[in-house]
Coordinates of C-alpha atoms and ligand atoms in Angstrom, one line a residue:
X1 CA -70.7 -157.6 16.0
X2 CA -73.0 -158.6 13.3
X3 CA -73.4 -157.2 9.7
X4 CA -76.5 -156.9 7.8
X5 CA -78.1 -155.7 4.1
X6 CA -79.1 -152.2 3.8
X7 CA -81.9 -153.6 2.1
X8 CA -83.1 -155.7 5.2
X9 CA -83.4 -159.3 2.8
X10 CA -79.8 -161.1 3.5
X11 CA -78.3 -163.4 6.6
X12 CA -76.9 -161.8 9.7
X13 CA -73.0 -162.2 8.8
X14 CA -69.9 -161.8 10.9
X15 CA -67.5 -158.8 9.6
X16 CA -64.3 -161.4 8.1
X17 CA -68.0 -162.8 5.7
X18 CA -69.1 -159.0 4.9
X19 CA -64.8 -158.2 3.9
X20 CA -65.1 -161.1 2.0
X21 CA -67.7 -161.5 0.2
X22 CA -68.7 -157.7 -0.5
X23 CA -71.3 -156.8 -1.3
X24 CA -74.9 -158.6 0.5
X25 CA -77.1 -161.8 -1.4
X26 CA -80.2 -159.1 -1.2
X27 CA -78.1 -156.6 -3.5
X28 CA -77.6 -154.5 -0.9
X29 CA -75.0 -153.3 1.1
X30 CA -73.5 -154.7 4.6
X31 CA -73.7 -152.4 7.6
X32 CA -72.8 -153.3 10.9
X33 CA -76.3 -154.1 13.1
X34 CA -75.6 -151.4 15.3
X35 CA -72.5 -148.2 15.5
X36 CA -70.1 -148.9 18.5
X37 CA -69.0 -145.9 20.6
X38 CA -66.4 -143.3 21.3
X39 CA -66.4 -142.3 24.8
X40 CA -64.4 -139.0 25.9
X41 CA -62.4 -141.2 28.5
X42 CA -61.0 -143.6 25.1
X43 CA -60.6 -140.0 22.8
X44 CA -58.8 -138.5 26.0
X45 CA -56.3 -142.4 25.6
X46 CA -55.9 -142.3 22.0
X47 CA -54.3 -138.7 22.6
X48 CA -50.9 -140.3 22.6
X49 CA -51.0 -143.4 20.6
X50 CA -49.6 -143.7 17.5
X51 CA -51.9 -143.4 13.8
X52 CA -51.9 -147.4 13.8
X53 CA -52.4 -148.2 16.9
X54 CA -55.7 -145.4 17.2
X55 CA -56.3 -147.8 13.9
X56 CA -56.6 -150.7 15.4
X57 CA -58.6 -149.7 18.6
X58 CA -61.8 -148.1 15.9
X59 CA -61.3 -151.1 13.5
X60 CA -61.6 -153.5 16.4
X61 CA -65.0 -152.0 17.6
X62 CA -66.5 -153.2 14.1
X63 CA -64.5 -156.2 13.7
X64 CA -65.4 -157.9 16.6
X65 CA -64.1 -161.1 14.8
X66 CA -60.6 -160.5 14.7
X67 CA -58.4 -160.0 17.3
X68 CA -57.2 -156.5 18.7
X69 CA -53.5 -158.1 18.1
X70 CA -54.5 -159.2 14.0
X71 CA -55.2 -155.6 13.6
X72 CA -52.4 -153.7 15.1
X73 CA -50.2 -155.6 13.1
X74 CA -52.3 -155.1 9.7
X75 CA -52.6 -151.5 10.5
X76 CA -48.6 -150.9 11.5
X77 CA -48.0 -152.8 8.2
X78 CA -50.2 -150.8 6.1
X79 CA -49.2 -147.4 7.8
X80 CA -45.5 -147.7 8.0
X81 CA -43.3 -145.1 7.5
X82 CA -41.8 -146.6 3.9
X83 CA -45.4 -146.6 2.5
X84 CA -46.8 -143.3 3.9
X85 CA -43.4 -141.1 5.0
X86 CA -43.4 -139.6 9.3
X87 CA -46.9 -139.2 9.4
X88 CA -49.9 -140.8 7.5
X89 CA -52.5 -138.3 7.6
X90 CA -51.1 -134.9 8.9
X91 CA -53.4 -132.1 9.4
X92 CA -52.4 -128.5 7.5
X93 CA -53.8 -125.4 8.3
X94 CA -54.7 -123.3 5.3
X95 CA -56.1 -120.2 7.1
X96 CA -58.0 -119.3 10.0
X97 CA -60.7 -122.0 10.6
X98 CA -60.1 -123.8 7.5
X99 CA -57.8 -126.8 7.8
X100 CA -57.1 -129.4 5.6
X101 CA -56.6 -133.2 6.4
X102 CA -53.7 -134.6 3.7
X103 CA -54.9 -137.9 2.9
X104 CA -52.1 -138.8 -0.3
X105 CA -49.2 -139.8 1.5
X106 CA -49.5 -143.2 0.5
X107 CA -48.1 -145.2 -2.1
X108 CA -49.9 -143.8 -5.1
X109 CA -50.4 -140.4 -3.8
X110 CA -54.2 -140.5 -3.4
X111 CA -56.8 -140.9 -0.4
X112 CA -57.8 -144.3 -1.1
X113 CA -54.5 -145.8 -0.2
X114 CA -55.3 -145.1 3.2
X115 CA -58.2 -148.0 2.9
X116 CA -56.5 -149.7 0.6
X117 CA -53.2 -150.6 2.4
X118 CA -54.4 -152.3 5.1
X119 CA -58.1 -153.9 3.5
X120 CA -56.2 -156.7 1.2
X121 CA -54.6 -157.7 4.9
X122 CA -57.6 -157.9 6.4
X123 CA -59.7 -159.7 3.4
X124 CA -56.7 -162.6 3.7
X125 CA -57.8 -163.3 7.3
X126 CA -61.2 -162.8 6.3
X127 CA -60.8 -165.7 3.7
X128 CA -58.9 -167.8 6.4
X129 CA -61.3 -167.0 9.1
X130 CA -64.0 -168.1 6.7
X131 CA -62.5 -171.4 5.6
X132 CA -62.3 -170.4 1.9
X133 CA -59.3 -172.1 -0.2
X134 CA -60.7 -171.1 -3.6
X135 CA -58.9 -167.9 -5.3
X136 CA -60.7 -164.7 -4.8
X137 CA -60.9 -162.4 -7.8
X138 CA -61.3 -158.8 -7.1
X139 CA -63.4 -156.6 -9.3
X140 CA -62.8 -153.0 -9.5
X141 CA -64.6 -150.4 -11.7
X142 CA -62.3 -146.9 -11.3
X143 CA -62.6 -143.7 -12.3
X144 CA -59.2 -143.4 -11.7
X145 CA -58.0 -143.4 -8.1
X146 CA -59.5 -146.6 -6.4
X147 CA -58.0 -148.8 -9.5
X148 CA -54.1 -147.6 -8.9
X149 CA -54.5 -148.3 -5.2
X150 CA -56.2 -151.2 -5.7
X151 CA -53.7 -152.8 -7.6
X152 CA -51.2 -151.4 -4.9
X153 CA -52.9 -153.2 -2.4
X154 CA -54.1 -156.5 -3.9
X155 CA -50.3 -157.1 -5.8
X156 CA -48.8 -160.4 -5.2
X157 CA -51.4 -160.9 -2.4
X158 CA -51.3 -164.7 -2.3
X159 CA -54.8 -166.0 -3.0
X160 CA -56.1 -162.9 -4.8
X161 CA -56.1 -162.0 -8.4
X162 CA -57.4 -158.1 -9.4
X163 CA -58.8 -157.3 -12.1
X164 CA -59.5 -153.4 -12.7
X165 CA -62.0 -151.7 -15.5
X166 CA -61.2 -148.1 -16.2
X167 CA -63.3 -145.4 -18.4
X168 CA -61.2 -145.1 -21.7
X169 CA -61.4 -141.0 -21.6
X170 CA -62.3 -141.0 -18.3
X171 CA -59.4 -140.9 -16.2
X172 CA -56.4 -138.6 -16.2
X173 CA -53.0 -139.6 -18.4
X174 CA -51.1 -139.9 -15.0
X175 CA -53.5 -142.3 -13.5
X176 CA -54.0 -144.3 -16.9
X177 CA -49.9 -144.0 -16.8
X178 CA -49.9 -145.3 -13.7
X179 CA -52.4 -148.5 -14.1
X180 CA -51.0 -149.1 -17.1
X181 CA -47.4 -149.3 -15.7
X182 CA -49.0 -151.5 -12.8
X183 CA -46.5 -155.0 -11.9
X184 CA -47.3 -157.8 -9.6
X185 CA -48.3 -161.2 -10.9
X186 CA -51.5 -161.2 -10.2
X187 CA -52.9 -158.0 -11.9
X188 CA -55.0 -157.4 -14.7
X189 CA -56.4 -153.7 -16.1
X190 CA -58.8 -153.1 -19.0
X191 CA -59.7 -149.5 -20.3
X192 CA -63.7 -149.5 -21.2
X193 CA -65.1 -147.3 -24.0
X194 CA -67.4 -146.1 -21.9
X195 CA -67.7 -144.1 -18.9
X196 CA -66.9 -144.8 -15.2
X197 CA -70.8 -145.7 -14.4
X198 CA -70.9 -148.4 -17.5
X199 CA -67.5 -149.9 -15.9
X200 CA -69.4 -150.1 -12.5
X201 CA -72.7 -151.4 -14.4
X202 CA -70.4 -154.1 -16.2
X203 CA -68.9 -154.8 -12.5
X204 CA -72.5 -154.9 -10.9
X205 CA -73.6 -157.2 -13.4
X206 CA -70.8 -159.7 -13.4
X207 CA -71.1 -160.1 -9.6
X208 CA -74.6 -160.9 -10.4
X209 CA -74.4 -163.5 -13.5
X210 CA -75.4 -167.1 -12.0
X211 CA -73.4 -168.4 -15.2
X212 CA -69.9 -166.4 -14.3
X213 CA -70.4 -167.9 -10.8
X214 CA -70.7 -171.0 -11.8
X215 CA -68.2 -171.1 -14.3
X216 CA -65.4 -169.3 -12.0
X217 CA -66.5 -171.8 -9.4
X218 CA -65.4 -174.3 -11.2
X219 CA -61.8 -173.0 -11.7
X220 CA -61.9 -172.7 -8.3
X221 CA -62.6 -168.5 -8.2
X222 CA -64.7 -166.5 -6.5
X223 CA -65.5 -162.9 -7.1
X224 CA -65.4 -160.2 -4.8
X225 CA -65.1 -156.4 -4.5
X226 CA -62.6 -153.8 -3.7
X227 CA -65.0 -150.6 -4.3
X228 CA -66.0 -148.5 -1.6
X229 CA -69.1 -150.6 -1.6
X230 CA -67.0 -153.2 0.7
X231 CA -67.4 -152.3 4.2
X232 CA -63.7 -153.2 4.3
X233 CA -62.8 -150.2 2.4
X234 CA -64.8 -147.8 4.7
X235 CA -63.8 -148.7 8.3
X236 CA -60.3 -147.5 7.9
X237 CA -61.6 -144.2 6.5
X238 CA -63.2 -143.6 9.9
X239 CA -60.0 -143.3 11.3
X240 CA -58.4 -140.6 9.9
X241 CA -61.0 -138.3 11.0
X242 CA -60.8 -139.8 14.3
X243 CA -57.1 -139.4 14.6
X244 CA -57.3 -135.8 12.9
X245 CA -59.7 -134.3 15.2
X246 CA -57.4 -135.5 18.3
X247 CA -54.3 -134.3 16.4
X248 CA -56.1 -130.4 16.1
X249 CA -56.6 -130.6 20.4
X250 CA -53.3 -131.8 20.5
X251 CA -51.5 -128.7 18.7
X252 CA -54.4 -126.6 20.5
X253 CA -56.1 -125.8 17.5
X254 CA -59.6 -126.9 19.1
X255 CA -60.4 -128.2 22.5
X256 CA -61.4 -131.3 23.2
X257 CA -65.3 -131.8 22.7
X258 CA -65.1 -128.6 20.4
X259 CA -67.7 -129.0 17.4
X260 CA -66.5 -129.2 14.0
X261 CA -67.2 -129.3 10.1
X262 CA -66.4 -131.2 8.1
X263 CA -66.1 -130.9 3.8
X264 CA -65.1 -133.7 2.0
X265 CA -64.8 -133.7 -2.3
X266 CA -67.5 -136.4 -2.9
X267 CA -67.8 -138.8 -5.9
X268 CA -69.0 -142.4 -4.8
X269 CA -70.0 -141.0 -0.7
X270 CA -67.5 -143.1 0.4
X271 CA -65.1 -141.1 2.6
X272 CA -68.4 -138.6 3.5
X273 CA -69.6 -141.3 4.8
X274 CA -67.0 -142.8 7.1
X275 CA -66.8 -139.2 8.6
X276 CA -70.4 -139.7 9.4
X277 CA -69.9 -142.9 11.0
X278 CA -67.2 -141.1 12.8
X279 CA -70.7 -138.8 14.3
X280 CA -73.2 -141.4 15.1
X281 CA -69.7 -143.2 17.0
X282 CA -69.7 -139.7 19.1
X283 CA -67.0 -137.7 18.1
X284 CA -68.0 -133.6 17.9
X285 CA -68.6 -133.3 13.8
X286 CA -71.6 -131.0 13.7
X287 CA -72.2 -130.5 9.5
X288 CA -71.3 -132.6 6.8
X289 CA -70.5 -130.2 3.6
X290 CA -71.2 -133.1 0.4
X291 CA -68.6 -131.2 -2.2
X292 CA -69.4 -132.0 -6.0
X293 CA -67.9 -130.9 -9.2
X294 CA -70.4 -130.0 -11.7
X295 CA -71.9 -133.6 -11.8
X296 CA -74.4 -132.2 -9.0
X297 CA -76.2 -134.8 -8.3
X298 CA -75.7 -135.2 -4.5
X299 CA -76.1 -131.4 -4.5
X300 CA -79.2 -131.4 -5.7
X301 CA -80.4 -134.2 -3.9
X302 CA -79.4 -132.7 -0.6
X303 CA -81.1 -129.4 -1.6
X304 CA -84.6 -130.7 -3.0
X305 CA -84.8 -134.3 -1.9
X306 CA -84.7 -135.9 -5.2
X307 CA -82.1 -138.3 -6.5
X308 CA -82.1 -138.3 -10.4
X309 CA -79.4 -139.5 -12.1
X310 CA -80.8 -139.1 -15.1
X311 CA -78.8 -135.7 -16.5
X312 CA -75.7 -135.5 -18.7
X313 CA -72.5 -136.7 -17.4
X314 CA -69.6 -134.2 -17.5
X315 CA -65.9 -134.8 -18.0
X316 CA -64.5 -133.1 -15.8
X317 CA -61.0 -131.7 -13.9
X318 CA -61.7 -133.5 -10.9
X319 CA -62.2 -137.2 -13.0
X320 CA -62.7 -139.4 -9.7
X321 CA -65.9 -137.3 -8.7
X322 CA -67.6 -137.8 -12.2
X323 CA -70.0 -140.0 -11.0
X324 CA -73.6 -139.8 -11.2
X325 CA -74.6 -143.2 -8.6
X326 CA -73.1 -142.7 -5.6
X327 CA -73.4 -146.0 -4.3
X328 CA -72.7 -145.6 -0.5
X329 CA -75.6 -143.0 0.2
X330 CA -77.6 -145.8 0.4
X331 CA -75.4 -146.5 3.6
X332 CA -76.5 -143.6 4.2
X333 CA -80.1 -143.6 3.8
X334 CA -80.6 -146.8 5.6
X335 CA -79.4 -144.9 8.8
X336 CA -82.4 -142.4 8.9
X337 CA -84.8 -144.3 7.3
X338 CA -84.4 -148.3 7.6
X339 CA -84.6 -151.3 5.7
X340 CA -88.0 -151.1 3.9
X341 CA -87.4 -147.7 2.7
X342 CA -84.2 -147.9 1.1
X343 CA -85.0 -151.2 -0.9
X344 CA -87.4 -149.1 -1.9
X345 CA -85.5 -146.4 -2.9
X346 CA -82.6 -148.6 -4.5
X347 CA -85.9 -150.1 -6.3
X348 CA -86.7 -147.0 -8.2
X349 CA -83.6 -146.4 -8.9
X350 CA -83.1 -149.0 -10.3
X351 CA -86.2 -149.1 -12.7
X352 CA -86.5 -145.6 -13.0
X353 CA -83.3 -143.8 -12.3
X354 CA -84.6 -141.7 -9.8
X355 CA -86.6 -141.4 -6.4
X356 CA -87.5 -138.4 -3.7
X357 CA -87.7 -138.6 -0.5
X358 CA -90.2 -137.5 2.0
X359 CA -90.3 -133.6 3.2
X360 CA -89.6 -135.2 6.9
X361 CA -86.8 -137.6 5.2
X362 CA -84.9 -134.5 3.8
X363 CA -85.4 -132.6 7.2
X364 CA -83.6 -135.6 8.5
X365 CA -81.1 -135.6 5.7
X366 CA -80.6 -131.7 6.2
X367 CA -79.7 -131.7 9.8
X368 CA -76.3 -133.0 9.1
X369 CA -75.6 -132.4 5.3
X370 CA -75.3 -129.7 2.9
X371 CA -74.2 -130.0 -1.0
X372 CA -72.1 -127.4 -2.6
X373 CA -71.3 -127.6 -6.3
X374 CA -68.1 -126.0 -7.6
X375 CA -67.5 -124.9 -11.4
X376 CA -64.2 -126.2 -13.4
X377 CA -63.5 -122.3 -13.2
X378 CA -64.3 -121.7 -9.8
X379 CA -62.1 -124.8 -9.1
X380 CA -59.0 -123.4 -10.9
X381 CA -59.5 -120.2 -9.5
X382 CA -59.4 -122.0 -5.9
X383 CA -56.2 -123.8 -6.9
X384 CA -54.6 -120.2 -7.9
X385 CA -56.0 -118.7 -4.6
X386 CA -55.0 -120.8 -2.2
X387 CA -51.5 -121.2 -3.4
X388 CA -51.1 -117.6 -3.3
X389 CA -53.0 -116.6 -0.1
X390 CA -51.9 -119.5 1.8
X391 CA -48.9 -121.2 -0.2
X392 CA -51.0 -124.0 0.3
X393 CA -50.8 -126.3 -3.2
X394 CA -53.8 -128.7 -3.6
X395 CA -55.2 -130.8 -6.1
X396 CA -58.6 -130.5 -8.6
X397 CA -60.4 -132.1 -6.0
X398 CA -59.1 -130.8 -3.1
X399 CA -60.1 -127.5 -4.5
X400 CA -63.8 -128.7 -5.3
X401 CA -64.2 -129.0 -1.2
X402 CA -62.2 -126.1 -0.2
X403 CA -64.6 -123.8 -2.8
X404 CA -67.5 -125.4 -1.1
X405 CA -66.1 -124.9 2.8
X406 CA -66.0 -121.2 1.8
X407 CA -69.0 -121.1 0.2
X408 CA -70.1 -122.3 3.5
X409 CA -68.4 -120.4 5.6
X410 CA -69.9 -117.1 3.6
X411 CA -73.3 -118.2 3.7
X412 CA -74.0 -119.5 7.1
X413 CA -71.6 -117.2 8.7
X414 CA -70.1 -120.6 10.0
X415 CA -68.0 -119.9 13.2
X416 CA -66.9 -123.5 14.0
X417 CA -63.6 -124.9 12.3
X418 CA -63.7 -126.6 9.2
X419 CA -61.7 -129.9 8.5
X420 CA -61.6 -130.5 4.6
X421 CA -60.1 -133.9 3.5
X422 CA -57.6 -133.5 1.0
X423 CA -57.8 -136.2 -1.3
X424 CA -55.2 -136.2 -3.8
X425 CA -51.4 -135.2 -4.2
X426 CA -51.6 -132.1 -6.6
X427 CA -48.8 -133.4 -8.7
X428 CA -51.6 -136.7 -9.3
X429 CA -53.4 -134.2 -11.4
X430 CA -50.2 -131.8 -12.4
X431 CA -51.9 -130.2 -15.7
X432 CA -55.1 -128.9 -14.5
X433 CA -53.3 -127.6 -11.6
X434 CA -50.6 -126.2 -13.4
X435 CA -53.1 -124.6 -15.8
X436 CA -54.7 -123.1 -13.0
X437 CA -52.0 -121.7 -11.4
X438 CA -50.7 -119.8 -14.7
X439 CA -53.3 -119.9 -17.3
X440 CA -51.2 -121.7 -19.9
X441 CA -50.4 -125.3 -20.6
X442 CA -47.5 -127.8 -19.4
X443 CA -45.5 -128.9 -22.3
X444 CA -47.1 -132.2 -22.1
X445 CA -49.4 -134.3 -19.4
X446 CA -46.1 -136.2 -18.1
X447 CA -43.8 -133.3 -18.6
X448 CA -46.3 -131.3 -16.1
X449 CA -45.1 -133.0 -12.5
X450 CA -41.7 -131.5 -13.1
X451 CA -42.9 -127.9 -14.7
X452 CA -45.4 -127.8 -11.7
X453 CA -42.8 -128.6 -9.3
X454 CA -40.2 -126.2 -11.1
X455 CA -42.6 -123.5 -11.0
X456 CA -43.8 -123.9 -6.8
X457 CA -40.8 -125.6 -5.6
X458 CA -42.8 -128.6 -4.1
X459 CA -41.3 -131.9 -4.3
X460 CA -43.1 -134.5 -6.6
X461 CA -43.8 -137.5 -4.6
X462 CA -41.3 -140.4 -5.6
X463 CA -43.7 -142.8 -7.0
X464 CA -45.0 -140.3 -9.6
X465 CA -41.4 -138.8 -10.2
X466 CA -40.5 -142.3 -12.0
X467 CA -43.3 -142.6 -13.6
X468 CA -42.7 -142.0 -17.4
X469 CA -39.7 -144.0 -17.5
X470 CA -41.7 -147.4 -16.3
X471 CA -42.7 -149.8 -19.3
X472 CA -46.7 -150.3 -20.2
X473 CA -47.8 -153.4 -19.4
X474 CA -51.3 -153.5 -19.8
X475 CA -53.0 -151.7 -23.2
X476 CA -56.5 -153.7 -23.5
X477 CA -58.8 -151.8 -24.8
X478 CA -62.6 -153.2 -24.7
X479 CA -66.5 -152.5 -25.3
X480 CA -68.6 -152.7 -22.5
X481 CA -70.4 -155.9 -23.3
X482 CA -66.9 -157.4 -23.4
X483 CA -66.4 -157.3 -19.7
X484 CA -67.7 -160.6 -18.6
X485 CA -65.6 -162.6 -21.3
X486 CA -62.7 -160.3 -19.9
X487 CA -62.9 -162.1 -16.4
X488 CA -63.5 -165.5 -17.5
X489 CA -60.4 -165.2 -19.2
X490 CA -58.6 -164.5 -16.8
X491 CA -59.6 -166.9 -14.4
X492 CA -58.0 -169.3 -16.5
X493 CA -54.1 -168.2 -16.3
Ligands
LIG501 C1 -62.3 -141.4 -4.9 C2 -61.9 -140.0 -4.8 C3 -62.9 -139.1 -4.3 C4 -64.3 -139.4 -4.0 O1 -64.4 -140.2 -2.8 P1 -65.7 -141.0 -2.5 O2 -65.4 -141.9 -1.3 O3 -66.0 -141.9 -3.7 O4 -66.8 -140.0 -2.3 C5 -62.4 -137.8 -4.2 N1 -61.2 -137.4 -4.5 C6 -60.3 -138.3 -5.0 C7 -58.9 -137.8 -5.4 C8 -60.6 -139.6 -5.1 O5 -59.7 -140.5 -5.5

């Protein structure tokens, strides 16, 4: 299978070039020249394999490039029981029709370990299968979540370095504890004064600086990306929808075939999008439900067809959704609409900050998503709720999606079952969900994981537990425009 640019103006690559190199020579992003297929008679097969082995039979439809074998052992290294416990995305039902899919089993107790854990092991093939022997440098910009698992991923990869850029105020003190307190030999973290769209403007414009390339070139380094903008990051998020969907018909919560929602806490339309993926492949999801925080962008983009991310940027409890591009809706819109149209769109928004589609583009749009917005008090009192109507404890942005599922639920009268990915431990973001559950403070922002856990009885997950007592090892702080000088330094060690 071939990839190509969203933007319709780069080369035909094979995936292992795509994983590689990132993002596409137009400035666009790749996508895969046409979506393989899910038939009933493979969903019906997959019923009893194993979470890595459904892995590596989706992965392998897209990466036609690498063997079935290459896979399955990528995937049973990334999803093994040491990294992710019995069971690497289990399925928890919250009440009835609402069910949430636990996605922060992994090693740093968010979603994006599930990509993450297995993508650096399939970008080393990808530099092998490409014939590349210079060192590859990963970028990341992070507003909080991708960075930590990230570093996970990439540390002591041979032939990688990482280097990660996080918003300064930006990102919660257990996830700046947690990059800070980041080893491997290979790693590098900077905090930017700034927030998490100047850290992904710095990224965006590093990858395109002729001068960095050349100079990194030289040192023998190459850049390349670990953001959800790398169609490495997204194929493994198609899984786990896959895999939960078969693990509701086998505990006979749905049948098989059986339509379903599905609500996901959006920032970057990353993980939306791999769920959507996971429709145009075949499998029974009906509506999309795009969750935001109060930067509602993608809400009101869904609801009136414009895209303007020209509005004030909020701060808020659920830090890795404070975004106001969402980079992977143009995924997204090059589905309905093409080639043409979305350089177009990417175009003004570029220049201009903002475009609108057509009324028969957002009819499109409409038939398969629907924004919800959640306040920071409706999300604390969602927190509270569920714990004490379900004993169900989730996380700020867990509780974004689940307000939004309701929301849905009430409006539409919605019969089918919901599915609403879980994207982060609770104990990730202890404070606010400590605050929420009794209305007063932890003692401190480190002191919360065991006051939270004291107060529900819910284990902390081990890699937080030892968290305070790990030494900082990275405390650069640095302007925006500082960025490029950042990674030319450290190329050179
Ligand atoms: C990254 C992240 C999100 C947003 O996911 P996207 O793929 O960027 O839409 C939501 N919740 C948590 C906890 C995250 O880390």
């Amino acid at each position: 299978m071939k990839f190509i640019s969203t933007r319709g103006n780069a080369e035909r690559v094979d995936s292992a070039y795509a994983i590689k190199t990132g993002l596409a020579k137009d400035g666009g992003l790749f996508m895969p020249e046409s979506i393989p297929t899910l038939t009933y008679a493979e969903l019906d097969e997959m019923m009893e394999l194993s979470y890595e082995e459904r892995a590596a039979k989706i992965i392998s439809k897209f990466l036609s490039d690498y063997t079935y074998d290459e896979i399955l052992e990528d995937a049973r290294a990334a999803y093994a029981k040491e990294k992710f416990g019995a069971s690497p995305a289990p399925v928890v039902k919250v009440e009835d029709g609402l069910y949430i899919l636990e996605l922060w089993h992994g090693p740093t107790s968010a979603f994006k370990d599930m990509a993450l854990q297995i993508m650096p092991r399939l970008f080393t093939r990808a530099l092998k299968k490409c014939g590349e022997d210079r060192c590859a440098m990963i970028l990341v910009a992070t507003s909080g979540d991708t960075g930590k698992a990230a570093l996970e991923g990439y540390r002591d990869v041979s032939g990688t370095k990482i280097k990660v850029f996080y918003p300064v105020h930006g990102v919660s003190k257990v996830q700046k504890l947690q990059m800070q307190t980041q080893e491997g030999k290979n790693v590098s973290v900077d905090a930017i004064e700034g927030n998490f769209d100047d850290a992904q403007n710095g990224v965006k414009r590093i990858f395109s600086d002729e001068n960095i390339r050349k100079e990194l070139d030289g040192r023998g380094v190459f850049l390349s990306s670990a953001n959800s903008i790398n169609w490495g990051r997204l194929v493994p998020q198609i899984v786990y929808y896959v895999s939960a969907y078969l693990d509701m018909v086998s505990s006979g919560e749905i049948k098989m075939g059986e339509k379903i929602d599905v609500a996901v806490p959006t920032g970057n339309f990353g993980n939306i999008f791999a769920a959507y993926i996971g429709k145009l492949m075949g499998m029974p999801f009906e509506k999309f439900i795009c969750a935001s925080n109060i930067n509602n962008v993608l809400t009101d983009f869904l609801r009136t067809g414009t895209y303007d991310k020209n509005r004030t940027f909020h701060q808020t409890v659920s830090p890795s959704m404070d975004i106001l591009i969402s980079s992977n809706l143009e995924r997204f819109l090059y589905t309905l609409i093409g080639t043409k149209k979305t350089a177009e769109y990417m175009n003004e928004l570029n220049t201009e900050g903002r475009y609108t589609l057509t009324k028969e583009e957002l009819a499109l749009v409409r038939e398969s998503f629907i924004g919800y917005y959640t306040s920071e008090e409706q999300t604390a009192a969602t927190i509270k709720e569920t714990y004490e109507k379900s004993n169900c404890l989730i996380d700020t942005h867990t509780a974004v999606a689940v307000f939004a599922a309701k929301s849905y639920i009430k409006d539409y009268k919605a019969e089918r079952k919901i599915l609403t990915a879980s994207t982060a431990s609770p104990f990730k973001f202890a404070k606010d969900v400590y605050r929420s559950l009794t209305g007063t403070d932890p003692s401190g922002d480190t002191e919360a994981l065991a006051e939270l856990s004291s107060l529900t009885g819910v284990g902390i997950p081990a890699p937080l537990a030892s968290l305070a007592e790990r030494e900082v090892l990275h405390k650069n702080v640095i302007g925006k425009d500082e960025m490029e000088s950042s990674v030319l330094s450290f190329a050179e060690n």
